[in-house]
Amino acid sequence: MLIDARMFRLGNARNVIRETFEYGKSRAEVVGRENIYDFSIGNPAVVPPEVLNRTMEEILENEPPIDVHGYTSAQGDASVRQAIAEELNSRFGTHFHKDNFYLTCGATAAIAISLGAILVPECNEVIGIAPYFPEYGVFTENSGGKFVVVPPDTVNFQIDFKALEEAINPRTRAIIINSPNNPAGIVYSEETIKALAALLEKKSKEYGNAIVLISDEPYREIVYDGLKIPFVTKYYKNTIVCYSFSKSLSIPGERFGYALVPDEMEDSQRVYLAVCGAGRSMGYICAPSILQRTLGKIVGAVSDISEYKRNRDLLYGGLTKIGFECVMPQGAFYLFVKAMGGDSAEFCQRCKDLDILVVDGAGFGCPGYVRLAYCVKPEMIERSMGAFKKLYDSYK
Ligand code: PLP
């Protein structure tokens, strides 16, 4: 049978996160769920806000089924896009409108079509800043691009600007950032965003070609300690925002998000139409209708993130007290822990031997660290401390 070799490779490749998650489930059958400490996957543990289910039920009960389950416009229903625009405007003082938005099946689709819209053979490099979401490389390659990694700034996990400047060249088409960050849990400061914008302006001018900033923001609402997120389009006009409601509303399985092309962007309307075209060519049209209708009515609702904050404090506090070195999370729901002994693959194995399931930072372009997803029950964090103490002692 003739098949595409690259697609076969992708389909057949190991996904360490999923593999660890599946291992946890089978291991729980052997030793009991209460003896497994599964920090492998970023599946929200907080229930969606009550208004979400209630609104869905009302829609199903009161609106004509033929409309509820029907096709919408390819880019999403106009009134829903307008509602999303207005909610952002009220929070961030922006001036978006419906025609800036393309509704998608999650941030995944938004990133894939944004790259599809802007990559061209003569200018096809996409820079990711480690630690980064591994799928960026897959989406870049899918649109004929080359994924270039800027090494991590392991001092504070902001951006190593010297390394970034060295990576930018006339073939650079886009840079993808993700703040609050999966897996490091940090938030890019306003100072970082300003410095990034200044560098991109300078380089775009130097090469006579606008470099696009893709801001991947599924964790935008999950920030702690009153931290404010700089809204990136206000700092750099050539930004495409890729958003997901997966985490803020705890609905990752429902698949809903958007790509946002602001008016300020150079050639904004042509870029937006290219995003529509990429959605069409990749088969990402007409995001789930019931989700569109629901979001149109409740946009702005968020799950109770205080539960994640409590988990952050519990896990960060517990592990640092034992002696582990961790990056203090400012947002998202991941803790990035320095692997003792320096070898993160070995550290993961030693964790696994104690039924602690974590993910090697190498997959995120940051070996020497491991990721713990703390969107879990707090009891599990409490129970896990004995195992972490054993792990720590095993290195002494
Ligand atoms: N980007 C980052 C940084 C993520 O962590 C995730 C999911 O975990 C995604 C994108 C994909 O999100 P979605 O569920 O909306 O496709």
Coordinates of C-alpha atoms and ligand atoms in Angstrom, one line a residue:
M1 CA 0.0 0.0 0.0
L2 CA 1.4 3.4 -0.9
I3 CA 1.4 5.8 2.1
D4 CA 3.1 9.0 2.9
A5 CA 6.3 8.2 4.8
R6 CA 6.2 11.3 6.9
M7 CA 2.6 10.8 8.0
F8 CA 3.4 7.1 8.8
R9 CA 6.4 8.3 10.9
L10 CA 4.2 10.8 12.8
G11 CA 1.4 8.3 13.4
N12 CA 3.9 5.6 14.5
A13 CA 6.0 7.9 16.7
R14 CA 6.0 7.6 20.5
N15 CA 4.1 10.3 22.4
V16 CA 5.8 10.1 25.8
I17 CA 3.0 12.0 27.5
R18 CA 0.3 9.7 26.3
E19 CA 2.5 6.6 26.8
T20 CA 3.1 7.6 30.4
F21 CA -0.5 8.3 30.9
E22 CA -1.5 4.9 29.5
Y23 CA 1.1 3.2 31.6
G24 CA -0.3 4.9 34.7
K25 CA -3.8 3.5 34.0
S26 CA -2.5 -0.1 33.5
R27 CA -0.1 0.1 36.5
A28 CA -3.1 1.3 38.7
E29 CA -4.9 -1.9 38.0
V30 CA -1.9 -3.8 39.4
V31 CA -1.0 -1.7 42.5
G32 CA -4.2 0.3 43.0
R33 CA -4.9 3.9 41.9
E34 CA -4.1 5.1 45.4
N35 CA -0.5 4.0 45.0
I36 CA 0.2 5.8 41.7
Y37 CA 1.2 9.5 41.6
D38 CA 0.3 10.5 38.0
F39 CA 1.5 13.9 37.0
S40 CA 1.8 13.0 33.3
I41 CA -1.0 14.8 31.5
G42 CA -2.5 18.3 31.3
N43 CA -6.1 17.3 31.4
P44 CA -8.0 19.9 33.6
A45 CA -9.1 18.6 37.0
V46 CA -11.4 21.5 37.8
V47 CA -15.0 21.0 36.7
P48 CA -16.3 23.4 34.0
P49 CA -18.3 26.4 35.3
E50 CA -21.9 25.4 36.0
V51 CA -23.1 28.0 33.5
L52 CA -21.5 26.0 30.7
N53 CA -23.6 22.8 31.1
R54 CA -26.7 24.8 32.0
T55 CA -26.4 26.9 28.8
M56 CA -25.8 23.9 26.7
E57 CA -28.9 22.2 28.1
E58 CA -31.0 25.3 27.5
I59 CA -29.8 25.5 23.9
L60 CA -30.7 21.8 23.4
E61 CA -34.0 22.2 25.0
N62 CA -35.2 25.5 23.4
E63 CA -33.5 26.0 20.1
P64 CA -34.5 24.2 16.8
P65 CA -32.3 21.1 16.6
I66 CA -31.9 21.6 12.9
D67 CA -30.1 24.9 13.6
V68 CA -28.3 23.8 16.7
H69 CA -26.6 20.9 14.9
G70 CA -26.4 22.6 11.5
Y71 CA -23.3 24.0 9.6
T72 CA -22.3 27.5 10.5
S73 CA -20.1 29.8 8.4
A74 CA -16.8 28.2 7.7
Q75 CA -15.0 30.7 10.0
G76 CA -17.7 30.5 12.7
D77 CA -21.0 32.2 13.4
A78 CA -20.7 36.0 13.0
S79 CA -22.5 36.8 16.3
V80 CA -20.3 34.4 18.2
R81 CA -17.2 35.9 16.8
Q82 CA -18.5 39.4 17.6
A83 CA -19.2 38.3 21.2
I84 CA -15.7 36.9 21.6
A85 CA -14.3 40.2 20.2
E86 CA -16.3 42.4 22.6
E87 CA -15.3 40.3 25.6
L88 CA -11.6 40.8 24.7
N89 CA -12.1 44.5 24.1
S90 CA -13.7 45.0 27.5
R91 CA -10.8 43.3 29.2
F92 CA -7.8 44.5 27.2
G93 CA -8.9 47.8 25.7
T94 CA -8.5 46.4 22.2
H95 CA -10.7 47.1 19.1
F96 CA -11.4 43.7 17.7
H97 CA -14.4 42.8 15.6
K98 CA -15.9 39.6 14.2
D99 CA -13.8 39.7 11.0
N100 CA -10.6 39.3 13.0
F101 CA -11.6 35.8 14.2
Y102 CA -11.5 32.3 12.7
L103 CA -13.1 29.8 15.1
T104 CA -11.3 26.5 15.3
C105 CA -11.1 23.1 17.0
G106 CA -8.8 24.3 19.7
A107 CA -5.5 26.0 19.7
T108 CA -4.0 23.1 17.8
A109 CA -6.0 23.9 14.7
A110 CA -5.5 27.6 15.1
I111 CA -1.7 27.2 15.1
A112 CA -1.7 24.8 12.2
I113 CA -3.8 27.0 9.9
S114 CA -1.9 30.2 11.0
L115 CA 1.3 28.6 9.9
G116 CA -0.4 27.3 6.7
A117 CA -1.4 30.8 5.9
I118 CA 2.0 32.5 6.3
L119 CA 4.8 30.0 5.3
V120 CA 6.2 30.3 1.8
P121 CA 9.0 28.3 0.3
E122 CA 11.5 31.1 0.2
C123 CA 10.7 32.2 3.8
N124 CA 9.7 29.2 5.8
E125 CA 11.6 29.1 9.1
V126 CA 9.6 29.1 12.4
I127 CA 11.4 29.7 15.6
G128 CA 10.3 28.0 18.9
I129 CA 11.7 29.1 22.2
A130 CA 12.5 26.2 24.5
P131 CA 10.8 24.8 26.4
Y132 CA 8.1 24.7 23.8
F133 CA 5.0 22.7 22.9
P134 CA 6.3 19.8 20.8
E135 CA 3.5 19.9 18.2
Y136 CA 4.9 23.3 16.9
G137 CA 7.5 21.3 14.9
V138 CA 4.8 19.0 13.4
F139 CA 2.6 21.9 12.3
T140 CA 5.6 23.8 10.9
E141 CA 6.8 20.8 8.8
N142 CA 3.2 20.2 7.6
S143 CA 3.3 23.6 5.9
G144 CA 6.6 23.0 4.4
G145 CA 8.5 24.9 7.0
K146 CA 11.7 24.3 9.1
F147 CA 11.4 24.4 12.9
V148 CA 14.3 26.2 14.6
V149 CA 14.8 25.9 18.3
V150 CA 16.2 28.7 20.5
P151 CA 17.8 27.1 23.6
P152 CA 16.1 27.8 27.0
D153 CA 17.1 30.5 29.4
T154 CA 17.3 28.2 32.4
V155 CA 18.0 31.1 34.8
N156 CA 14.4 32.5 34.7
F157 CA 12.8 30.9 31.7
Q158 CA 12.2 34.2 29.9
I159 CA 13.8 34.6 26.5
D160 CA 17.5 34.3 25.8
F161 CA 17.6 37.4 23.4
K162 CA 21.1 36.9 22.3
A163 CA 20.4 33.3 21.1
L164 CA 17.1 34.5 19.5
E165 CA 18.8 37.3 17.6
E166 CA 21.4 34.8 16.3
A167 CA 18.6 32.4 15.2
I168 CA 16.7 35.1 13.1
N169 CA 17.7 35.3 9.5
P170 CA 16.1 36.4 6.2
R171 CA 14.3 33.1 6.0
T172 CA 12.6 33.6 9.4
R173 CA 8.9 33.8 8.9
A174 CA 7.5 33.4 12.4
I175 CA 8.2 33.0 16.0
I176 CA 5.9 31.1 18.3
I177 CA 5.6 32.0 22.0
N178 CA 3.6 30.4 24.7
S179 CA 2.9 32.3 27.9
P180 CA 1.8 31.2 30.5
N181 CA 4.1 28.4 29.5
N182 CA 3.7 24.7 29.2
P183 CA 5.9 23.2 30.6
A184 CA 7.8 25.8 32.6
G185 CA 4.8 27.5 34.2
I186 CA 6.3 30.9 33.8
V187 CA 4.7 34.1 32.4
Y188 CA 6.6 36.4 30.0
S189 CA 6.9 39.7 31.7
E190 CA 6.0 43.0 30.0
E191 CA 9.7 43.7 29.8
T192 CA 10.2 40.5 27.8
I193 CA 7.3 41.2 25.5
K194 CA 8.6 44.7 24.8
A195 CA 12.1 43.5 24.2
L196 CA 10.7 40.8 21.8
A197 CA 8.6 43.4 19.9
A198 CA 11.6 45.7 19.6
L199 CA 13.8 42.9 18.2
L200 CA 11.2 41.7 15.7
E201 CA 10.6 45.3 14.5
K202 CA 14.3 45.7 14.0
K203 CA 14.8 42.4 12.2
S204 CA 11.7 42.9 10.0
K205 CA 13.0 46.3 8.9
E206 CA 16.5 44.9 8.3
Y207 CA 15.2 42.1 6.1
G208 CA 12.3 44.1 4.5
N209 CA 9.9 41.4 5.5
A210 CA 7.5 41.3 8.5
I211 CA 8.2 38.5 10.9
V212 CA 5.0 37.2 12.4
L213 CA 4.6 36.6 16.1
I214 CA 2.3 33.7 16.9
S215 CA 1.1 33.9 20.4
D216 CA -0.2 30.5 21.6
E217 CA -2.3 31.3 24.7
P218 CA -4.4 28.4 26.0
Y219 CA -3.4 29.2 29.6
R220 CA -4.1 33.0 29.3
E221 CA -6.6 33.0 32.2
I222 CA -4.7 30.7 34.5
V223 CA -2.3 33.0 36.3
Y224 CA -1.6 33.4 40.0
D225 CA -0.9 36.1 42.6
G226 CA -2.7 38.8 40.7
L227 CA -0.2 38.8 37.8
K228 CA -1.2 40.7 34.7
I229 CA -0.7 39.1 31.2
P230 CA 0.6 41.6 28.6
F231 CA -1.8 41.3 25.7
V232 CA 0.6 40.7 22.9
T233 CA -1.1 42.4 20.0
K234 CA -0.8 45.8 21.8
Y235 CA 3.0 45.5 21.8
Y236 CA 3.6 44.0 18.3
K237 CA 1.2 44.6 15.5
N238 CA 2.2 41.6 13.3
T239 CA 0.8 39.1 15.9
I240 CA -1.6 36.2 15.3
V241 CA -3.2 35.1 18.6
C242 CA -4.0 31.4 18.9
Y243 CA -6.4 30.7 21.7
S244 CA -8.2 27.7 23.2
F245 CA -11.1 27.3 25.6
S246 CA -9.7 23.8 26.5
K247 CA -8.1 24.9 29.8
S248 CA -10.0 28.1 30.9
L249 CA -13.3 26.2 30.6
S250 CA -12.0 22.6 31.3
I251 CA -13.3 21.4 27.9
P252 CA -10.3 20.0 26.1
G253 CA -12.3 17.1 24.6
E254 CA -14.9 19.5 23.1
R255 CA -12.3 21.2 20.8
F256 CA -12.9 24.9 20.6
G257 CA -10.6 28.0 20.1
Y258 CA -9.7 30.6 17.6
A259 CA -7.1 32.3 15.5
L260 CA -7.2 36.1 15.8
V261 CA -5.7 38.3 13.0
P262 CA -5.8 42.0 14.3
D263 CA -6.5 44.9 11.9
E264 CA -3.2 46.4 12.9
M265 CA -1.4 43.6 11.2
E266 CA 0.3 44.5 7.9
D267 CA -2.0 43.3 5.1
S268 CA -4.5 42.2 7.7
Q269 CA -7.3 41.3 5.4
R270 CA -5.2 39.2 3.1
V271 CA -3.6 37.4 6.0
Y272 CA -7.1 36.7 7.4
L273 CA -8.3 35.3 4.1
A274 CA -5.2 33.2 3.9
V275 CA -6.0 31.8 7.4
C276 CA -9.6 31.1 6.1
G277 CA -8.0 29.4 3.0
A278 CA -5.7 27.3 5.2
G279 CA -8.7 26.3 7.3
R280 CA -10.4 25.3 4.2
S281 CA -7.5 23.4 2.7
M282 CA -6.8 21.5 6.0
G283 CA -10.4 20.6 6.6
Y284 CA -10.7 22.8 9.7
I285 CA -14.0 24.6 8.9
C286 CA -17.1 25.2 11.0
A287 CA -16.0 24.6 14.6
P288 CA -18.4 22.5 16.6
S289 CA -21.8 24.3 16.4
I290 CA -23.1 23.6 19.9
L291 CA -19.9 25.0 21.4
Q292 CA -20.1 28.1 19.2
R293 CA -23.7 28.7 20.4
T294 CA -22.8 28.1 24.0
L295 CA -19.7 30.3 24.0
G296 CA -21.6 33.1 22.3
K297 CA -23.8 33.2 25.4
I298 CA -21.2 32.7 28.2
V299 CA -18.0 34.1 26.8
G300 CA -15.9 35.4 29.7
A301 CA -16.8 32.5 32.0
V302 CA -13.8 30.6 33.5
S303 CA -13.4 27.5 35.7
D304 CA -12.4 28.0 39.3
I305 CA -8.6 28.3 38.9
S306 CA -8.1 28.8 42.7
E307 CA -8.0 25.0 42.8
Y308 CA -4.9 25.1 40.6
K309 CA -3.3 27.7 42.8
R310 CA -3.8 25.5 45.9
N311 CA -2.2 22.6 44.0
R312 CA 0.7 24.8 43.0
D313 CA 1.4 25.9 46.5
L314 CA 1.1 22.3 47.8
L315 CA 3.4 20.8 45.2
Y316 CA 5.9 23.6 44.9
G317 CA 6.0 24.0 48.7
G318 CA 6.3 20.2 49.3
L319 CA 9.0 19.5 46.8
T320 CA 11.2 22.5 47.6
K321 CA 11.0 21.6 51.3
I322 CA 12.3 18.1 50.5
G323 CA 15.2 19.8 48.6
F324 CA 14.2 19.7 44.9
E325 CA 14.9 22.7 42.7
C326 CA 11.8 23.9 40.9
V327 CA 10.8 26.8 38.8
M328 CA 8.1 28.7 40.8
P329 CA 4.9 28.6 38.5
Q330 CA 3.3 31.9 37.8
G331 CA 0.6 30.4 35.6
A332 CA -0.7 27.3 33.7
F333 CA -0.7 24.1 35.8
Y334 CA 2.8 22.7 35.3
L335 CA 5.8 22.5 37.6
F336 CA 9.2 22.2 36.0
V337 CA 11.6 20.4 38.3
K338 CA 15.4 20.2 37.8
A339 CA 16.4 16.5 37.4
M340 CA 18.7 15.5 40.2
G341 CA 22.0 14.1 38.7
G342 CA 21.3 16.1 35.5
D343 CA 20.0 13.2 33.4
S344 CA 16.3 13.8 33.1
A345 CA 15.7 10.4 31.3
E346 CA 17.2 8.6 34.3
F347 CA 15.4 10.8 36.7
C348 CA 12.0 9.9 35.0
Q349 CA 12.9 6.2 35.2
R350 CA 13.7 6.5 38.9
C351 CA 10.4 8.4 39.4
K352 CA 8.6 5.6 37.5
D353 CA 10.2 2.9 39.8
L354 CA 8.5 4.7 42.7
D355 CA 5.2 5.0 40.7
I356 CA 5.7 8.8 40.2
L357 CA 4.8 9.6 36.6
V358 CA 6.4 12.7 35.1
V359 CA 7.4 13.8 31.6
D360 CA 11.0 14.3 30.5
G361 CA 11.7 18.0 29.6
A362 CA 13.8 16.7 26.6
G363 CA 10.6 16.4 24.6
F364 CA 10.0 20.1 25.1
G365 CA 13.5 21.0 24.0
C366 CA 14.8 21.3 27.6
P367 CA 16.6 18.2 28.8
G368 CA 17.7 18.2 32.5
Y369 CA 14.2 19.1 33.7
V370 CA 11.0 17.1 34.1
R371 CA 7.4 18.4 33.9
L372 CA 4.8 17.6 36.5
A373 CA 1.1 18.4 35.6
Y374 CA -0.6 19.4 38.8
C375 CA -4.1 19.6 37.4
V376 CA -4.8 16.6 39.8
K377 CA -6.6 15.9 43.0
P378 CA -4.8 17.6 46.0
E379 CA -5.0 14.4 48.0
M380 CA -2.7 12.8 45.4
I381 CA -0.1 15.6 45.8
E382 CA -0.2 15.0 49.6
R383 CA 0.1 11.2 49.2
S384 CA 3.0 11.6 46.8
M385 CA 5.4 13.4 49.2
G386 CA 6.7 10.2 50.8
A387 CA 7.6 8.8 47.3
F388 CA 9.3 12.1 46.4
K389 CA 11.3 12.0 49.7
K390 CA 12.5 8.4 48.8
L391 CA 13.5 9.7 45.3
Y392 CA 15.4 12.6 46.8
D393 CA 17.2 10.3 49.3
S394 CA 18.1 7.9 46.5
Y395 CA 20.4 10.6 45.0
K396 CA 22.1 11.4 48.3
Ligands
PLP1 N1 -0.5 24.8 23.0 C1 -0.1 24.5 24.3 C2 1.0 25.2 24.9 C3 -0.7 23.4 25.0 O1 -0.3 23.1 26.2 C4 -1.8 22.8 24.3 C5 -2.5 21.7 25.0 O2 -2.2 21.2 26.0 C6 -2.2 23.2 23.1 C7 -1.5 24.2 22.4 C8 -3.4 22.6 22.3 O3 -4.6 23.0 22.9 P1 -6.0 22.5 22.3 O4 -6.6 21.6 23.2 O5 -6.8 23.8 22.3 O6 -5.8 22.0 20.9

